[in-house]
Amino acid sequence: MPTLPWTVPNTPPAGAEIHVFASRFETRTLWGALKFLARTPGVWRQVSSAPGAYGATLKAEPLKRTFWTLSAWESPTALKTFARAGAHAPTSRGLAAEMKDVKFATWSVSAEELPLGWTEAARRLT
């Protein structure tokens, strides 16, 4: 699966402070990576219409069993609401046992810095 392009469900107001969330997941097995891939479309559809979402992208290296997400949100509350609902909630619970290593990072940027690139996310997740 190639990198999914930056998707912009909502446009932030000029000058707004944006909550950024990045993650890196490494599955224990190739089977776990395949499960992750199989569940990606449902979560991608959810983020594409999530209230408070200002953008998201996903990078996948399934043969290396590694996946990265990068997203921009109106607030930490908007991110938490997304994570606890829709396809994301059962997906994250269902895949938890498949994970070998998980890393998260959050930071803030201004609306003018969107769309986000992978350089800063990679730095924060290593």
XYZ file of N, CA, C and O in Angstrom:
504
model
N 0.861 -1.178 0.000
C 0.000 0.000 0.000
C 0.901 1.233 0.000
O 1.760 1.374 0.854
N 0.716 2.111 -0.930
C 1.493 3.352 -0.930
C 0.991 4.291 0.168
O -0.020 4.029 0.810
N 1.689 5.367 0.352
C 1.248 6.381 1.295
C -0.083 6.955 0.824
O -0.229 7.321 -0.330
N -1.051 6.991 1.730
C -2.324 7.619 1.397
C -2.118 9.130 1.430
O -1.513 9.650 2.378
N -2.588 9.851 0.441
C -2.323 11.289 0.367
C -3.010 12.060 1.491
O -3.989 11.592 2.074
N -2.478 13.239 1.758
C -3.061 14.129 2.762
C -4.496 14.420 2.363
O -4.765 14.935 1.276
N -5.425 14.044 3.216
C -6.848 14.249 2.989
C -7.319 15.366 3.900
O -6.994 15.374 5.086
N -8.076 16.306 3.368
C -8.526 17.477 4.119
C -10.048 17.454 4.230
O -10.744 17.915 3.339
N -10.575 16.913 5.354
C -12.025 16.897 5.506
C -12.618 18.262 5.855
O -13.743 18.563 5.486
N -11.880 19.086 6.582
C -12.360 20.397 7.025
C -11.214 21.402 6.911
O -10.053 21.041 7.062
N -11.534 22.644 6.666
C -10.519 23.697 6.567
C -10.481 24.488 7.866
O -11.512 25.001 8.305
N -9.307 24.603 8.470
C -9.224 25.365 9.723
C -9.293 26.866 9.472
O -8.941 27.337 8.391
N -9.729 27.626 10.469
C -9.704 29.081 10.330
C -8.260 29.577 10.281
O -7.374 28.993 10.894
N -8.036 30.635 9.545
C -6.690 31.229 9.452
C -6.189 31.571 10.849
O -6.934 32.074 11.684
N -4.926 31.243 11.092
C -4.299 31.566 12.361
C -4.621 30.615 13.498
O -4.116 30.778 14.603
N -5.452 29.610 13.249
C -5.843 28.674 14.310
C -4.654 27.829 14.751
O -3.774 27.502 13.951
N -4.643 27.477 16.016
C -3.661 26.524 16.531
C -4.203 25.128 16.277
O -5.351 24.818 16.619
N -3.385 24.282 15.662
C -3.794 22.949 15.246
C -3.094 21.912 16.120
O -1.900 21.995 16.363
N -3.851 20.923 16.564
C -3.328 19.814 17.366
C -2.890 18.713 16.397
O -3.711 18.200 15.628
N -1.621 18.353 16.428
C -1.075 17.326 15.531
C -0.867 16.036 16.316
O -0.398 16.056 17.459
N -1.218 14.939 15.678
C -1.026 13.624 16.273
C -0.308 12.746 15.263
O -0.717 12.654 14.099
N 0.766 12.084 15.696
C 1.489 11.145 14.845
C 1.636 9.831 15.595
O 1.751 9.814 16.827
N 1.627 8.746 14.854
C 1.797 7.433 15.469
C 2.633 6.533 14.577
O 2.701 6.723 13.359
N 3.280 5.576 15.227
C 4.041 4.545 14.529
C 3.668 3.217 15.162
O 3.748 3.056 16.380
N 3.223 2.275 14.346
C 2.829 0.955 14.809
C 3.695 -0.095 14.130
O 3.867 -0.059 12.915
N 4.213 -1.016 14.915
C 4.918 -2.171 14.362
C 4.206 -3.410 14.875
O 4.077 -3.597 16.094
N 3.734 -4.247 13.957
C 3.026 -5.455 14.369
C 4.028 -6.573 14.656
O 5.154 -6.571 14.157
N 3.586 -7.524 15.461
C 4.439 -8.661 15.834
C 4.680 -9.595 14.648
O 5.748 -10.183 14.524
N 3.676 -9.718 13.796
C 3.741 -10.696 12.706
C 3.233 -10.077 11.404
O 2.567 -9.036 11.408
N 3.519 -10.750 10.330
C 2.978 -10.322 9.041
C 1.452 -10.469 9.043
O 0.753 -9.636 8.459
N 0.938 -11.483 9.721
C -0.511 -11.640 9.830
C -1.121 -10.409 10.504
O -2.164 -9.915 10.093
N -0.474 -9.883 11.546
C -0.942 -8.669 12.211
C -0.943 -7.483 11.256
O -1.854 -6.660 11.286
N 0.085 -7.403 10.412
C 0.144 -6.319 9.421
C -1.011 -6.437 8.430
O -1.611 -5.425 8.044
N -1.328 -7.652 8.028
C -2.446 -7.851 7.103
C -3.770 -7.468 7.757
O -4.642 -6.880 7.106
N -3.923 -7.770 9.036
C -5.135 -7.356 9.759
C -5.227 -5.828 9.807
O -6.297 -5.256 9.637
N -4.088 -5.183 10.059
C -4.054 -3.719 10.085
C -4.515 -3.172 8.735
O -5.362 -2.276 8.663
N -3.944 -3.715 7.661
C -4.323 -3.270 6.312
C -5.802 -3.484 6.031
O -6.460 -2.621 5.445
N -6.326 -4.620 6.450
C -7.731 -4.937 6.180
C -8.678 -3.961 6.878
O -9.768 -3.687 6.380
N -8.254 -3.425 8.002
C -9.118 -2.518 8.762
C -8.897 -1.046 8.434
O -9.650 -0.185 8.888
N -7.886 -0.760 7.660
C -7.571 0.627 7.322
C -8.696 1.355 6.582
O -8.996 2.499 6.919
N -9.344 0.764 5.582
C -10.374 1.519 4.848
C -11.493 2.073 5.721
O -11.935 3.211 5.522
N -11.951 1.314 6.696
C -13.025 1.796 7.558
C -12.606 2.991 8.397
O -13.348 3.967 8.543
N -11.391 2.927 8.937
C -10.888 4.048 9.742
C -10.621 5.249 8.838
O -10.900 6.394 9.217
N -10.127 5.013 7.642
C -9.856 6.109 6.701
C -11.147 6.831 6.320
O -11.189 8.058 6.260
N -12.205 6.079 6.087
C -13.505 6.705 5.806
C -13.969 7.537 6.999
O -14.501 8.633 6.838
N -13.761 7.011 8.199
C -14.176 7.734 9.404
C -13.430 9.057 9.536
O -14.038 10.100 9.778
N -12.107 9.039 9.390
C -11.340 10.279 9.551
C -11.671 11.269 8.441
O -11.635 12.480 8.658
N -12.038 10.776 7.284
C -12.369 11.651 6.158
C -13.622 12.484 6.382
O -13.855 13.455 5.672
N -14.434 12.080 7.362
C -15.641 12.851 7.662
C -15.743 13.237 9.138
O -16.798 13.659 9.593
N -14.649 13.099 9.871
C -14.682 13.354 11.320
C -14.776 14.846 11.629
O -14.027 15.648 11.077
N -15.686 15.224 12.511
C -15.742 16.619 12.953
C -14.409 17.006 13.617
O -13.858 16.242 14.401
N -13.902 18.162 13.263
C -12.667 18.648 13.864
C -11.393 18.127 13.234
O -10.296 18.491 13.658
N -11.502 17.277 12.223
C -10.310 16.770 11.527
C -9.909 17.764 10.442
O -10.735 18.165 9.629
N -8.644 18.161 10.442
C -8.141 19.104 9.452
C -7.209 18.462 8.440
O -6.706 19.135 7.555
N -6.971 17.174 8.582
C -6.152 16.480 7.603
C -5.570 15.214 8.188
O -5.414 15.083 9.404
N -5.268 14.266 7.297
C -4.681 13.003 7.733
C -3.988 12.333 6.564
O -4.346 12.541 5.402
N -2.992 11.528 6.904
C -2.286 10.711 5.930
C -1.809 9.447 6.632
O -1.709 9.416 7.859
N -1.552 8.424 5.854
C -1.080 7.151 6.386
C 0.032 6.646 5.491
O -0.081 6.708 4.263
N 1.094 6.164 6.123
C 2.195 5.546 5.387
C 2.304 4.106 5.863
O 2.342 3.857 7.071
N 2.340 3.171 4.928
C 2.365 1.755 5.284
C 3.529 1.036 4.617
O 3.778 1.231 3.427
N 4.199 0.223 5.392
C 5.210 -0.699 4.891
C 4.847 -2.082 5.434
O 5.472 -2.571 6.384
N 3.830 -2.704 4.871
C 3.316 -3.947 5.448
C 4.344 -5.080 5.501
O 4.321 -5.869 6.444
N 5.228 -5.169 4.539
C 6.223 -6.247 4.589
C 7.233 -6.026 5.711
O 7.854 -6.981 6.180
N 7.376 -4.779 6.152
C 8.206 -4.473 7.328
C 7.355 -4.437 8.593
O 7.851 -4.135 9.669
N 6.036 -4.664 8.424
C 5.062 -4.687 9.523
C 4.979 -3.343 10.252
O 4.734 -3.290 11.452
N 5.176 -2.252 9.517
C 5.217 -0.927 10.139
C 4.258 0.026 9.429
O 4.179 0.052 8.203
N 3.554 0.832 10.239
C 2.556 1.782 9.757
C 2.708 3.088 10.527
O 2.960 3.072 11.730
N 2.538 4.207 9.822
C 2.596 5.528 10.436
C 1.310 6.275 10.114
O 0.794 6.171 8.999
N 0.825 7.040 11.070
C -0.288 7.948 10.806
C 0.152 9.356 11.181
O 0.999 9.556 12.051
N -0.431 10.324 10.513
C -0.173 11.736 10.788
C -1.486 12.467 10.550
O -2.084 12.334 9.480
N -1.948 13.186 11.565
C -3.229 13.867 11.427
C -3.218 15.204 12.144
O -2.418 15.441 13.042
N -4.126 16.080 11.725
C -4.261 17.423 12.290
C -5.699 17.603 12.755
O -6.638 17.259 12.032
N -5.845 18.200 13.956
C -7.155 18.269 14.605
C -7.415 19.643 15.174
O -6.498 20.362 15.557
N -8.683 19.954 15.287
C -9.134 21.200 15.893
C -8.685 21.294 17.354
O -8.350 22.373 17.840
N -8.675 20.145 18.039
C -8.336 20.127 19.458
C -8.039 18.694 19.888
O -8.408 17.735 19.190
N -7.407 18.530 21.050
C -7.250 17.172 21.587
C -8.600 16.477 21.794
O -8.712 15.264 21.607
N -9.627 17.238 22.136
C -10.958 16.663 22.334
C -11.509 16.084 21.036
O -12.102 14.997 21.034
N -11.327 16.786 19.923
C -11.787 16.264 18.627
C -11.082 14.953 18.295
O -11.719 14.011 17.798
N -9.788 14.876 18.566
C -9.040 13.635 18.334
C -9.569 12.516 19.221
O -9.805 11.403 18.747
N -9.779 12.790 20.494
C -10.280 11.755 21.412
C -11.670 11.279 21.002
O -11.965 10.078 21.062
N -12.515 12.193 20.568
C -13.855 11.817 20.124
C -13.766 10.870 18.931
O -14.458 9.851 18.877
N -12.906 11.179 17.966
C -12.677 10.315 16.808
C -12.180 8.939 17.251
O -12.691 7.902 16.821
N -11.173 8.923 18.120
C -10.536 7.668 18.518
C -11.479 6.734 19.269
O -11.312 5.512 19.213
N -12.464 7.295 19.943
C -13.363 6.487 20.777
C -14.664 6.118 20.075
O -15.577 5.586 20.711
N -14.765 6.400 18.788
C -16.025 6.172 18.075
C -15.785 5.459 16.753
O -14.650 5.191 16.364
N -16.879 5.207 16.055
C -16.828 4.685 14.690
C -15.968 3.444 14.547
O -15.865 2.627 15.456
N -15.335 3.315 13.399
C -14.493 2.153 13.102
C -13.210 2.143 13.918
O -12.648 1.080 14.180
N -12.727 3.321 14.317
C -11.443 3.380 15.019
C -11.468 2.638 16.351
O -10.529 1.912 16.679
N -12.518 2.808 17.139
C -12.565 2.221 18.483
C -12.403 0.697 18.460
O -11.493 0.164 19.103
N -13.239 -0.040 17.728
C -13.059 -1.495 17.728
C -11.784 -1.938 17.009
O -11.202 -2.967 17.356
N -11.334 -1.154 16.032
C -10.100 -1.497 15.329
C -8.913 -1.419 16.272
O -8.085 -2.333 16.319
N -8.802 -0.331 17.021
C -7.657 -0.191 17.924
C -7.683 -1.255 19.020
O -6.640 -1.830 19.346
N -8.853 -1.550 19.560
C -8.944 -2.603 20.574
C -8.610 -3.969 19.967
O -7.884 -4.762 20.559
N -9.131 -4.226 18.780
C -8.922 -5.522 18.134
C -7.494 -5.777 17.690
O -7.069 -6.928 17.605
N -6.750 -4.715 17.425
C -5.367 -4.875 16.966
C -4.339 -4.747 18.087
O -3.151 -4.997 17.865
N -4.752 -4.390 19.280
C -3.807 -4.141 20.374
C -2.876 -5.331 20.616
O -1.659 -5.153 20.785
N -3.400 -6.535 20.609
C -2.577 -7.719 20.865
C -1.595 -8.004 19.730
O -0.616 -8.736 19.924
N -1.830 -7.430 18.560
C -0.957 -7.643 17.401
C 0.281 -6.742 17.420
O 1.203 -6.941 16.640
N 0.299 -5.749 18.296
C 1.360 -4.741 18.270
C 2.609 -5.178 19.018
O 2.552 -5.652 20.146
N 3.750 -4.964 18.364
C 5.055 -5.202 18.969
C 5.570 -3.910 19.587
O 6.123 -3.896 20.685
N 5.394 -2.810 18.862
C 5.881 -1.511 19.318
C 4.919 -0.434 18.826
O 4.481 -0.477 17.678
N 4.609 0.501 19.704
C 3.713 1.610 19.367
C 4.316 2.890 19.928
O 4.761 2.909 21.077
N 4.354 3.938 19.113
C 4.838 5.243 19.567
C 3.852 6.305 19.122
O 3.293 6.223 18.035
N 3.672 7.312 19.989
C 2.789 8.427 19.695
C 3.530 9.732 19.946
O 4.398 9.806 20.811
N 3.142 10.756 19.218
C 3.681 12.104 19.442
C 2.582 13.109 19.145
O 1.764 12.908 18.246
N 2.561 14.179 19.929
C 1.625 15.278 19.682
C 2.389 16.591 19.773
O 3.383 16.699 20.500
N 1.938 17.573 19.014
C 2.490 18.913 19.059
C 1.497 19.850 18.393
O 0.484 19.413 17.872
N 1.795 21.128 18.443
C 0.903 22.125 17.843
C 1.600 22.841 16.703
O 2.818 23.034 16.736
N 0.802 23.222 15.706
C 1.277 24.038 14.589
C 0.195 25.075 14.295
O -0.929 24.959 14.780
N 0.536 26.047 13.484
C -0.485 27.005 13.054
C -1.168 26.469 11.795
O -0.606 25.639 11.072
N -2.365 26.935 11.545
C -3.139 26.480 10.392
C -2.371 26.672 9.079
O -2.506 25.872 8.158
N -1.531 27.687 9.022
C -0.786 27.972 7.797
C 0.281 26.913 7.497
O 0.804 26.856 6.391
N 0.601 26.064 8.466
C 1.606 25.015 8.262
C 1.035 23.745 7.643
O 1.779 22.801 7.360
N -0.281 23.706 7.445
C -0.902 22.544 6.806
C -0.784 22.656 5.294
O -0.796 23.756 4.769
N -0.671 21.581 4.557
C -0.651 20.201 5.016
C 0.698 19.836 5.651
O 1.732 20.424 5.324
N 0.663 18.856 6.521
C 1.861 18.412 7.223
C 2.661 17.454 6.360
O 2.098 16.705 5.558
N 3.955 17.464 6.574
C 4.846 16.510 5.916
C 5.356 15.489 6.917
O 5.165 15.643 8.129
N 6.028 14.487 6.432
C 6.483 13.385 7.275
C 7.771 13.669 8.033
O 8.092 12.966 8.994
N 8.548 14.667 7.640
C 9.860 14.892 8.251
C 9.767 15.103 9.756
O 10.457 14.451 10.528
N 8.926 16.019 10.183
C 8.808 16.306 11.611
C 8.204 15.121 12.370
O 8.634 14.809 13.478
N 7.241 14.464 11.784
C 6.637 13.295 12.431
C 7.682 12.212 12.641
O 7.782 11.620 13.733
N 8.486 11.936 11.626
C 9.524 10.908 11.742
C 10.525 11.264 12.839
O 10.934 10.404 13.627
N 10.895 12.529 12.907
C 11.842 12.970 13.946
C 11.256 12.733 15.335
O 11.930 12.247 16.233
N 10.000 13.039 15.501
C 9.361 12.917 16.822
C 9.063 11.472 17.200
O 8.901 11.154 18.375
N 8.968 10.594 16.226
C 8.628 9.191 16.503
C 9.848 8.271 16.598
O 9.686 7.070 16.824
N 11.034 8.824 16.440
C 12.241 7.958 16.553
C 12.907 8.114 17.888
O 12.642 8.963 18.652
